[in-house]
């Protein structure tokens, strides 16, 4: 299949197009419940595809909850007071994952701590998780991989839908969406979201809310013009969110006279425009221009600590792609990224990427980009991917690539202010630089009328320069400094999927990680990082598919705690999620539970009884901070009425 610029820039003609690393477009005619298997057998990169049917397997109120059934991405709370969540991929924090929305870099800097809650689940059409080195088209920032979110499209089949949700913690959520075809060429879509959690809960009786009160509203307006050779898309999005947490009245004690409170307000505005012109359809020759911008404003209060920031970002990319013949294709382009922030950084860049294909058996892609930062100077980013499929049963892949990242220390880590730790930030912090190496194998073995899907992968990430977040040297401080010594991550993962009988599919995954960095001259295990993860997901959709039953069991390994006056290590724990859905012609009702095993960290806040004292720390979180949560919801869809 041709690799096209309009595909990479996502000016799709139809909402069923699914992106792969090399730009191939897979026609999602009928996505199965385990849609992420697409990435195991198709496309150049080792990726997971989370399709629309996967997003129905759990409540999926936002992007973070969409990874509940995904074996590759972990989502954890980073503190026990603000509700900030962070993903981990290949054993490393989400700051090393490049976040994209419709293949445009997004949610960097100030948006990072709460970005997993900024994309409502019902807005999403699909998610692509690419592991390891990624294409150079989207920039140099990907180190452990990319996560790309595709929103529902204006030019898709006409639809109007709604989603109402309520859980036992008192969280209420409503989502509305619709598109309208104004003509054969013009179409528009409007997506709305509102959520409210106005009740505080203190299950462990430590006097602090287990999760903050949250009120969020978001609105997105989209437009598309699809011609024979020219495609245009544009969107504007606005979001406002308010969080309140901290001490509260409990059955153990009344509200203290000087309570420790957390109050965080975020406002974010985004816009993008994409233009693509196809001037030689036979060779998929096209040129595309992408423009995007965002404004993020945050006011945060942690006790008596105030943190305010404004980030403005502008991004432009001009791409050209062509297929010389069925074996050779070229992609090249220029880009410009500007961040106005705690410091201003402007980075122009240029790239070229060549792909060689020998039928469906062999693909080789090599890319190189050059960028120049007004702060860090010039740097180059080489990346290469290899895919070999000697038979229909076996697919082998390999990748190697470098990535870079600019640190915005407090914007990305301001949740650490929810403690009495002193914040120490060194001057002249390096730009982060790392190599990533990966190999994987996927097998599709026919067994009777069904197929056993097996996959195994190994990734190694090693840092040349890294921001070290040192919470070991001093239990009363967190020190942001340059790495001196080694820092690396080894990740092994194996996965098996098999439809045991009609309508029932079982997937089992096991992952092992070994992540170490040098702290105070000693190479040590990275704190608050699970050594292993096991995941078992089961889905049963009997008969005509009117009922669907989903269950997910997570087995999370233990790990090391930062040095301090607490246990040196934490033990592993399990979590069970389950959901049942009843489908009707134009609507469905679903009910389920999260963390049904009720496993939670008993004392996630250190010295909660003395928040103004020297030992208070709400950031020593390794597990769930709340017990079981049950929910019910209704989805309505009037597509093709």
XYZ file of C-alpha atoms in Angstrom:
641
model
C 0.000 0.000 0.000
C 1.189 3.522 -0.666
C 2.618 5.676 2.065
C 1.002 9.075 1.665
C 1.466 12.479 3.233
C -2.230 13.114 3.502
C -2.474 9.850 5.396
C 0.307 10.782 7.786
C -1.144 14.238 8.279
C -4.442 12.487 8.790
C -6.580 14.277 6.246
C -8.335 10.983 5.738
C -11.033 10.532 3.198
C -12.828 8.070 5.432
C -12.915 7.456 9.156
C -12.093 3.792 8.730
C -8.448 4.429 7.811
C -6.038 3.122 10.455
C -2.492 4.468 10.512
C 0.603 2.311 10.810
C 4.171 3.476 11.366
C 5.111 3.527 7.702
C 1.923 5.266 6.654
C 0.090 2.196 5.416
C -3.659 2.538 5.651
C -5.473 -0.512 6.940
C -9.136 -0.577 6.107
C -10.958 -1.157 9.388
C -13.998 -2.728 7.778
C -14.948 -4.831 10.777
C -12.770 -4.384 13.830
C -12.821 -7.297 16.227
C -12.974 -6.876 19.989
C -9.222 -7.253 20.262
C -8.443 -4.648 17.647
C -4.914 -4.070 18.920
C -3.901 -7.302 17.169
C -3.856 -5.361 13.891
C -0.483 -3.946 14.853
C 1.055 -7.412 15.395
C 0.691 -8.565 11.804
C 0.321 -5.390 9.756
C 2.512 -2.360 9.334
C 6.220 -1.854 9.735
C 6.425 -1.010 13.429
C 5.598 -3.021 16.529
C 2.399 -1.304 17.590
C -0.886 -1.844 19.382
C -4.082 -0.606 17.781
C -6.923 0.209 20.168
C -10.036 0.441 18.020
C -13.561 1.606 18.712
C -14.618 -1.816 19.946
C -11.719 -1.921 22.430
C -12.875 1.402 23.841
C -16.208 -0.206 24.734
C -14.596 -2.899 26.895
C -14.371 -0.557 29.908
C -15.854 2.763 30.960
C -13.024 4.614 29.139
C -14.012 8.003 30.491
C -10.731 9.461 29.237
C -7.476 8.575 27.506
C -5.876 7.248 30.691
C -8.677 4.756 31.328
C -8.509 3.567 27.725
C -5.331 1.612 28.522
C -7.040 -0.603 31.122
C -7.017 -3.626 28.815
C -3.748 -2.753 27.021
C -0.711 -4.862 27.953
C 1.946 -2.354 26.882
C 0.935 0.870 28.643
C 0.739 1.284 32.420
C -1.245 4.132 33.982
C -0.509 5.084 37.602
C -1.212 7.921 39.987
C 1.936 9.934 40.694
C 0.667 11.372 43.985
C -2.162 10.813 46.429
C -3.570 14.329 46.447
C -3.949 15.880 42.971
C -5.232 12.989 40.841
C -2.333 13.448 38.398
C -1.678 10.285 36.375
C 1.291 9.184 34.333
C 1.741 6.491 31.748
C 4.761 4.221 31.532
C 5.970 2.587 28.349
C 8.951 0.232 28.169
C 9.496 0.779 31.893
C 10.002 4.548 31.629
C 7.763 7.491 32.437
C 5.386 9.063 29.961
C 7.632 12.068 29.419
C 9.655 9.834 27.081
C 6.573 8.971 25.013
C 5.670 11.403 22.257
C 1.985 12.259 22.492
C 0.215 12.943 19.198
C -3.326 13.877 18.298
C -4.055 13.064 14.670
C -0.297 12.785 14.103
C 0.416 16.288 15.445
C 2.712 16.607 18.501
C 0.591 17.642 21.490
C 0.305 17.734 25.298
C 3.878 18.736 26.030
C 5.182 20.669 29.019
C 2.452 22.210 31.165
C -0.221 19.838 29.848
C 1.725 16.688 30.747
C 0.620 16.062 34.386
C -3.124 15.911 33.608
C -3.168 15.292 29.845
C -4.546 11.748 30.236
C -7.768 13.350 31.461
C -7.940 15.941 28.684
C -9.201 13.568 25.961
C -12.687 12.152 26.652
C -13.086 8.502 25.740
C -16.265 9.000 23.649
C -14.408 11.522 21.457
C -11.865 8.963 20.312
C -12.069 6.892 17.169
C -8.881 4.929 17.837
C -5.484 4.966 19.561
C -2.196 3.745 18.107
C 0.653 2.835 20.485
C 4.000 2.504 18.675
C 6.815 1.058 20.751
C 10.473 1.919 20.356
C 11.956 4.227 17.748
C 9.271 5.945 15.681
C 9.175 7.692 12.342
C 11.217 10.890 12.060
C 8.238 12.627 10.420
C 6.748 13.759 13.719
C 9.956 15.107 15.231
C 12.803 14.019 17.473
C 11.076 13.717 20.857
C 10.011 10.061 20.797
C 12.361 7.911 22.916
C 10.298 4.916 24.066
C 7.486 5.321 21.547
C 4.492 7.305 20.360
C 0.817 7.387 21.313
C -1.428 8.822 18.623
C -5.113 9.575 19.203
C -7.583 9.818 16.341
C -10.762 11.773 17.048
C -14.121 11.166 15.401
C -14.155 12.700 11.937
C -16.512 15.239 10.331
C -16.381 13.397 6.992
C -17.240 10.021 8.541
C -20.610 8.328 8.217
C -23.183 10.740 9.681
C -23.626 10.165 13.391
C -25.051 11.630 16.577
C -24.125 10.008 19.872
C -24.194 10.522 23.614
C -22.672 8.881 26.665
C -23.872 9.295 30.269
C -21.853 7.850 33.162
C -22.118 7.713 36.961
C -20.040 5.870 39.576
C -20.228 5.106 43.284
C -17.792 7.908 44.120
C -20.330 10.394 42.806
C -18.624 11.147 39.511
C -21.026 12.248 36.770
C -20.023 12.549 33.142
C -21.858 13.504 29.959
C -20.585 13.470 26.371
C -22.336 14.563 23.188
C -21.145 14.356 19.608
C -22.508 14.774 16.098
C -21.391 15.503 12.564
C -23.191 17.058 9.629
C -22.481 16.771 5.908
C -23.128 20.266 4.563
C -22.448 19.162 0.977
C -20.609 16.492 -0.967
C -17.371 18.280 -0.006
C -17.993 20.103 3.284
C -18.659 18.479 6.652
C -18.478 19.570 10.271
C -18.545 17.912 13.697
C -19.090 19.120 17.250
C -17.911 17.208 20.346
C -18.830 18.230 23.901
C -17.773 16.932 27.319
C -18.642 17.683 30.951
C -17.626 15.869 34.129
C -18.251 16.586 37.794
C -16.974 14.942 40.961
C -18.094 17.131 43.847
C -17.890 14.620 46.698
C -14.789 14.001 48.787
C -13.958 10.522 50.104
C -11.468 9.368 52.724
C -11.487 5.569 52.781
C -8.328 5.145 54.861
C -9.224 7.850 57.394
C -5.976 9.818 57.079
C -7.837 13.134 56.865
C -7.015 13.666 53.160
C -9.312 13.214 50.181
C -8.427 10.015 48.315
C -9.098 11.794 45.031
C -9.681 15.484 44.331
C -12.973 17.086 43.445
C -12.936 17.751 39.712
C -15.068 19.864 37.399
C -14.147 19.871 33.709
C -15.747 21.116 30.523
C -14.442 20.750 26.960
C -15.688 21.540 23.465
C -14.256 20.771 20.029
C -15.450 22.043 16.651
C -14.139 20.297 13.519
C -14.380 21.051 9.793
C -13.364 19.112 6.689
C -13.371 19.688 2.935
C -12.600 16.609 0.834
C -12.042 17.141 -2.863
C -10.665 14.958 -5.626
C -7.098 16.149 -5.100
C -7.247 18.645 -2.236
C -8.146 17.819 1.387
C -8.544 20.310 4.217
C -9.195 19.751 7.915
C -9.325 22.178 10.826
C -10.375 22.097 14.469
C -10.616 24.324 17.531
C -10.758 22.945 21.068
C -11.177 24.586 24.464
C -10.952 23.039 27.941
C -11.226 24.273 31.514
C -10.668 22.140 34.593
C -10.721 22.827 38.342
C -9.358 20.436 40.981
C -9.739 20.672 44.747
C -8.059 18.310 47.194
C -6.276 18.138 50.509
C -7.501 17.845 54.070
C -11.167 17.452 54.897
C -13.463 16.642 57.767
C -13.550 12.937 58.598
C -15.107 10.662 61.200
C -11.765 10.692 62.995
C -11.343 14.447 63.369
C -12.921 17.762 62.366
C -11.412 20.086 59.789
C -8.160 21.524 61.202
C -7.957 25.252 61.791
C -5.254 25.631 59.139
C -6.024 22.859 56.607
C -3.626 21.783 53.881
C -5.529 22.431 50.643
C -4.806 21.857 46.977
C -6.440 24.020 44.326
C -5.513 23.661 40.642
C -7.077 25.364 37.629
C -6.064 24.549 34.050
C -7.256 26.272 30.887
C -6.182 24.990 27.501
C -6.974 26.101 23.952
C -5.855 24.302 20.800
C -6.266 24.736 17.049
C -4.932 23.018 13.957
C -5.290 23.214 10.183
C -4.128 20.573 7.703
C -3.919 20.905 3.940
C -2.981 18.149 1.512
C -2.741 18.234 -2.284
C -2.401 14.985 -4.262
C -0.917 15.831 -7.654
C -0.022 12.309 -8.864
C -2.400 9.674 -7.456
C -0.732 6.879 -9.421
C 2.500 7.369 -7.445
C 0.809 8.751 -4.305
C 2.764 11.977 -4.830
C 1.453 14.694 -2.560
C 2.369 17.674 -0.457
C 0.852 18.586 2.911
C 1.024 21.576 5.230
C 0.190 21.205 8.925
C -0.234 24.158 11.275
C -1.112 23.947 14.961
C -0.996 26.050 18.088
C -1.920 25.806 21.748
C -2.195 28.008 24.829
C -2.084 26.477 28.307
C -2.586 28.409 31.540
C -2.247 26.838 34.986
C -2.734 28.214 38.509
C -1.831 25.703 41.215
C -1.775 25.948 45.003
C -0.216 23.178 47.107
C -0.679 24.188 50.736
C 1.324 27.401 50.892
C 3.224 26.765 47.636
C 2.038 28.588 44.537
C 2.850 27.497 40.991
C 1.568 29.429 37.960
C 2.617 28.981 34.367
C 1.675 29.889 30.807
C 2.829 27.907 27.804
C 2.342 28.905 24.202
C 3.259 26.524 21.420
C 3.322 26.895 17.663
C 4.073 24.084 15.232
C 4.356 23.929 11.436
C 5.286 21.065 9.137
C 5.568 20.889 5.344
C 5.702 17.335 3.968
C 6.300 15.816 0.536
C 5.909 12.116 -0.272
C 6.044 9.992 -3.384
C 6.271 6.352 -4.445
C 8.853 5.960 -7.219
C 7.506 2.465 -7.886
C 6.115 -0.457 -5.920
C 9.471 -0.960 -4.175
C 10.825 2.513 -3.444
C 9.235 5.516 -1.716
C 10.485 8.760 -0.237
C 9.180 11.150 2.383
C 10.814 14.450 3.174
C 9.857 17.673 4.884
C 10.681 20.632 7.086
C 9.248 21.593 10.456
C 9.315 24.392 13.002
C 8.444 24.145 16.682
C 8.321 27.117 19.062
C 7.700 27.005 22.827
C 7.203 30.198 24.801
C 7.466 29.070 28.366
C 9.741 29.265 31.385
C 12.289 29.794 28.609
C 11.732 30.289 24.880
C 12.903 27.587 22.506
C 12.655 27.650 18.717
C 13.617 24.517 16.786
C 13.537 24.323 12.971
C 14.251 20.947 11.406
C 14.441 18.962 8.177
C 14.095 15.244 7.547
C 14.225 12.570 4.845
C 12.907 9.034 5.049
C 13.356 6.254 2.505
C 11.352 3.009 2.373
C 12.179 -0.135 0.399
C 9.549 -2.878 0.036
C 9.973 -6.294 -1.518
C 6.377 -7.425 -1.657
C 4.805 -8.302 1.677
C 7.883 -10.214 2.822
C 10.490 -7.524 3.436
C 10.381 -3.813 4.319
C 13.264 -1.533 5.282
C 12.791 2.075 6.316
C 15.556 4.497 7.222
C 15.105 8.086 8.330
C 17.352 10.955 9.338
C 16.438 14.386 10.602
C 18.469 17.444 11.535
C 17.192 20.043 13.989
C 18.623 23.204 15.488
C 17.579 24.512 18.898
C 18.396 28.078 19.832
C 19.304 26.684 23.292
C 21.033 23.354 22.605
C 22.377 23.886 19.095
C 22.227 21.375 16.231
C 21.576 17.640 16.591
C 20.710 14.720 14.331
C 18.165 11.939 14.820
C 18.760 8.667 12.934
C 16.128 5.896 12.978
C 15.725 2.605 11.141
C 13.039 -0.108 10.962
C 13.109 -3.587 9.493
C 10.275 -6.053 8.914
C 10.626 -9.578 7.575
C 7.729 -11.986 6.992
C 9.090 -15.210 5.482
C 5.643 -16.828 5.738
C 2.101 -15.853 6.634
C 2.738 -17.341 10.069
C 5.872 -15.449 11.146
C 6.625 -11.714 11.269
C 9.982 -10.442 12.546
C 10.772 -6.810 13.301
C 13.735 -4.764 14.429
C 14.255 -1.071 15.138
C 16.953 1.312 16.270
C 16.765 5.042 16.799
C 17.762 8.033 18.834
C 15.532 10.569 20.556
C 15.964 13.930 22.276
C 13.871 15.859 24.762
C 13.847 19.323 26.308
C 12.934 19.408 30.003
C 10.387 21.789 31.511
C 11.088 20.678 35.029
C 8.422 22.251 37.217
C 5.694 22.215 34.570
C 6.090 18.464 34.161
C 6.708 17.670 37.845
C 4.737 20.270 39.798
C 2.797 17.483 41.555
C 5.976 17.026 43.642
C 5.000 20.259 45.388
C 2.433 18.146 47.284
C 5.105 17.428 49.889
C 7.430 19.262 52.269
C 10.445 18.329 50.146
C 12.756 21.127 49.081
C 12.912 21.501 45.297
C 16.496 21.749 44.008
C 16.990 22.385 40.284
C 20.511 22.561 38.901
C 21.511 25.171 36.345
C 22.490 24.175 32.801
C 20.423 21.008 32.588
C 21.243 18.950 29.509
C 18.906 18.142 26.689
C 17.962 14.495 27.219
C 19.393 12.077 24.650
C 18.856 8.326 24.380
C 19.125 5.351 22.041
C 16.385 2.748 21.762
C 16.856 -0.747 20.323
C 14.048 -3.229 19.805
C 13.319 -6.657 18.317
C 10.015 -8.506 18.160
C 8.442 -11.614 16.697
C 4.766 -12.289 15.980
C 3.290 -15.655 15.069
C -0.187 -16.442 13.767
C -0.607 -20.218 14.055
C -3.726 -21.862 12.579
C -5.326 -24.325 14.992
C -8.425 -25.751 13.400
C -10.640 -22.909 12.257
C -9.045 -20.468 14.702
C -5.631 -18.871 15.091
C -3.318 -18.709 18.059
C -1.611 -15.310 18.101
C 1.772 -15.226 19.838
C 4.222 -12.359 20.189
C 7.478 -11.699 22.014
C 9.530 -8.530 22.195
C 12.606 -7.029 23.812
C 13.534 -3.347 24.075
C 16.638 -1.687 25.430
C 16.811 2.053 26.114
C 20.083 3.667 27.161
C 20.597 7.330 28.008
C 23.549 9.464 26.980
C 22.097 12.487 28.789
C 19.160 12.394 31.193
C 17.355 14.500 33.750
C 17.802 12.610 37.012
C 14.981 13.049 39.531
C 16.845 12.191 42.722
C 14.594 11.473 45.710
C 17.112 9.147 47.384
C 20.008 11.358 48.432
C 17.860 13.424 50.802
C 14.396 12.322 52.037
C 13.540 15.988 52.578
C 14.423 17.134 49.054
C 13.992 16.251 45.392
C 17.005 17.096 43.291
C 16.757 17.636 39.523
C 20.228 17.181 38.120
C 22.122 15.847 35.111
C 22.813 12.140 34.994
C 26.386 11.191 35.878
C 26.835 7.506 35.081
C 24.643 4.882 33.448
C 20.872 4.842 33.019
C 18.972 2.207 31.084
C 15.817 0.143 30.747
C 15.445 -3.497 29.666
C 11.919 -4.672 28.858
C 10.816 -8.191 27.888
C 7.203 -8.993 26.991
C 5.353 -12.073 25.759
C 1.699 -12.246 24.748
C -0.760 -14.929 23.609
C -4.311 -14.544 22.270
C -6.683 -17.350 21.400
C -10.465 -17.599 20.788
C -11.179 -20.659 22.935
C -14.674 -21.060 21.539
C -17.232 -19.092 19.560
C -17.591 -15.599 21.018
C -14.939 -16.056 23.735
C -11.395 -14.669 23.436
C -8.639 -14.858 26.016
C -5.396 -12.849 26.061
C -2.503 -13.328 28.482
C 0.551 -11.065 28.709
C 3.648 -11.086 30.896
C 6.206 -8.274 31.011
C 9.477 -8.008 32.903
C 11.394 -4.754 33.372
C 14.855 -3.892 34.645
C 15.243 -0.122 34.975
C 18.311 1.355 36.637
C 19.925 4.789 37.002
C 22.974 6.126 38.801
C 22.156 7.892 42.072
C 25.028 9.403 44.025
C 27.553 7.410 42.025
C 25.749 4.090 42.595
C 23.787 2.250 39.884
C 20.436 1.438 41.500
C 16.973 0.201 40.607
C 14.694 3.067 39.632
C 12.228 3.726 42.485
C 8.445 3.307 42.211
C 8.814 1.056 39.159
C 7.147 -2.360 39.081
C 9.480 -5.250 38.287
C 6.846 -7.140 36.324
C 3.272 -7.032 35.104
C 0.890 -9.803 34.185
C -2.359 -9.104 32.355
C -5.192 -11.491 31.544
C -8.186 -10.201 29.582
C -11.255 -12.187 28.663
C -14.213 -11.260 26.494
C -17.391 -13.221 25.845
C -19.897 -12.051 23.255
C -22.369 -14.888 22.711
C -24.952 -15.485 20.011
C -26.039 -12.409 18.093
C -23.794 -10.103 20.107
C -26.512 -8.470 22.183
C -24.536 -9.135 25.368
C -20.839 -8.570 26.015
C -18.873 -9.597 29.106
C -15.361 -8.270 29.749
C -12.924 -8.958 32.567
C -9.332 -7.834 33.125
C -6.948 -9.099 35.802
C -3.732 -7.181 36.441
C -0.835 -8.658 38.407
C 1.528 -5.814 39.315
C 4.984 -6.624 40.647
C 6.664 -4.930 43.578
C 9.517 -2.456 43.465
C 11.860 -0.170 45.346
C 10.833 2.843 47.393
C 13.042 5.954 47.493
C 15.298 6.000 50.545
C 13.518 7.302 53.623
C 11.871 6.453 56.914
C 9.520 3.833 55.440
C 9.674 0.314 54.014
C 12.468 -0.099 51.495
C 10.282 -2.066 49.077
C 6.608 -2.549 48.303
C 4.959 -5.841 47.434
C 3.070 -6.814 44.331
C -0.694 -6.487 44.097
C -3.553 -7.546 41.848
C -6.496 -5.627 40.407
C -9.667 -6.957 38.824
C -11.939 -4.975 36.508
C -15.146 -6.278 34.943
C -17.974 -4.947 32.789
C -21.174 -6.232 31.221
C -22.858 -4.490 28.269
C -26.297 -4.981 26.744
C -26.619 -3.725 23.171
C -29.801 -2.474 21.540
C -30.325 -1.081 18.061
C -29.358 2.528 18.789
C -28.205 2.422 22.381
C -26.530 0.242 24.978
C -26.323 0.113 28.736
C -23.191 -0.962 30.604
C -22.237 -1.565 34.225
C -18.993 -2.620 35.814
C -16.436 -2.311 38.537
C -12.826 -1.130 38.826
C -10.357 -2.523 41.354
C -12.949 -5.046 42.485
C -10.245 -6.779 44.519
C -10.119 -3.554 46.580
C -6.325 -3.582 46.679
C -5.032 -0.140 47.592
C -2.056 1.468 49.237
C -3.091 1.849 52.884
C -0.984 4.908 53.677
C -0.097 6.685 50.413
C 0.505 9.996 52.226
C 3.465 10.121 54.578
C 2.842 12.127 57.793
C -0.726 12.966 56.746
C -1.445 14.063 60.339
C 1.218 16.802 60.090
C 1.061 18.291 56.563
C 2.945 21.426 57.610
C 5.755 19.379 59.143
C 9.095 18.342 57.616
C 8.098 14.754 56.784
C 4.863 15.302 54.826
C 4.934 13.620 51.407
C 1.990 12.712 49.139
C 4.186 11.504 46.260
C 5.283 8.073 47.543
C 2.567 6.317 45.511
C 3.037 2.832 44.056
C -0.535 1.498 43.890
C -4.223 2.436 43.812
C -5.231 5.176 46.266
C -8.895 4.157 46.365
C -10.808 0.909 46.763
C -13.451 -0.643 44.537
C -15.485 1.689 42.319
C -18.672 0.577 40.573
C -20.349 2.388 37.707
C -23.238 2.404 35.276
C -23.596 4.155 31.951
C -25.677 4.553 28.814
C -24.350 4.959 25.278
C -26.645 6.211 22.526
C -25.777 6.175 18.845
C -28.029 7.280 16.025
C -25.583 6.465 13.216
C -27.219 5.660 9.880
C -30.720 6.443 11.134
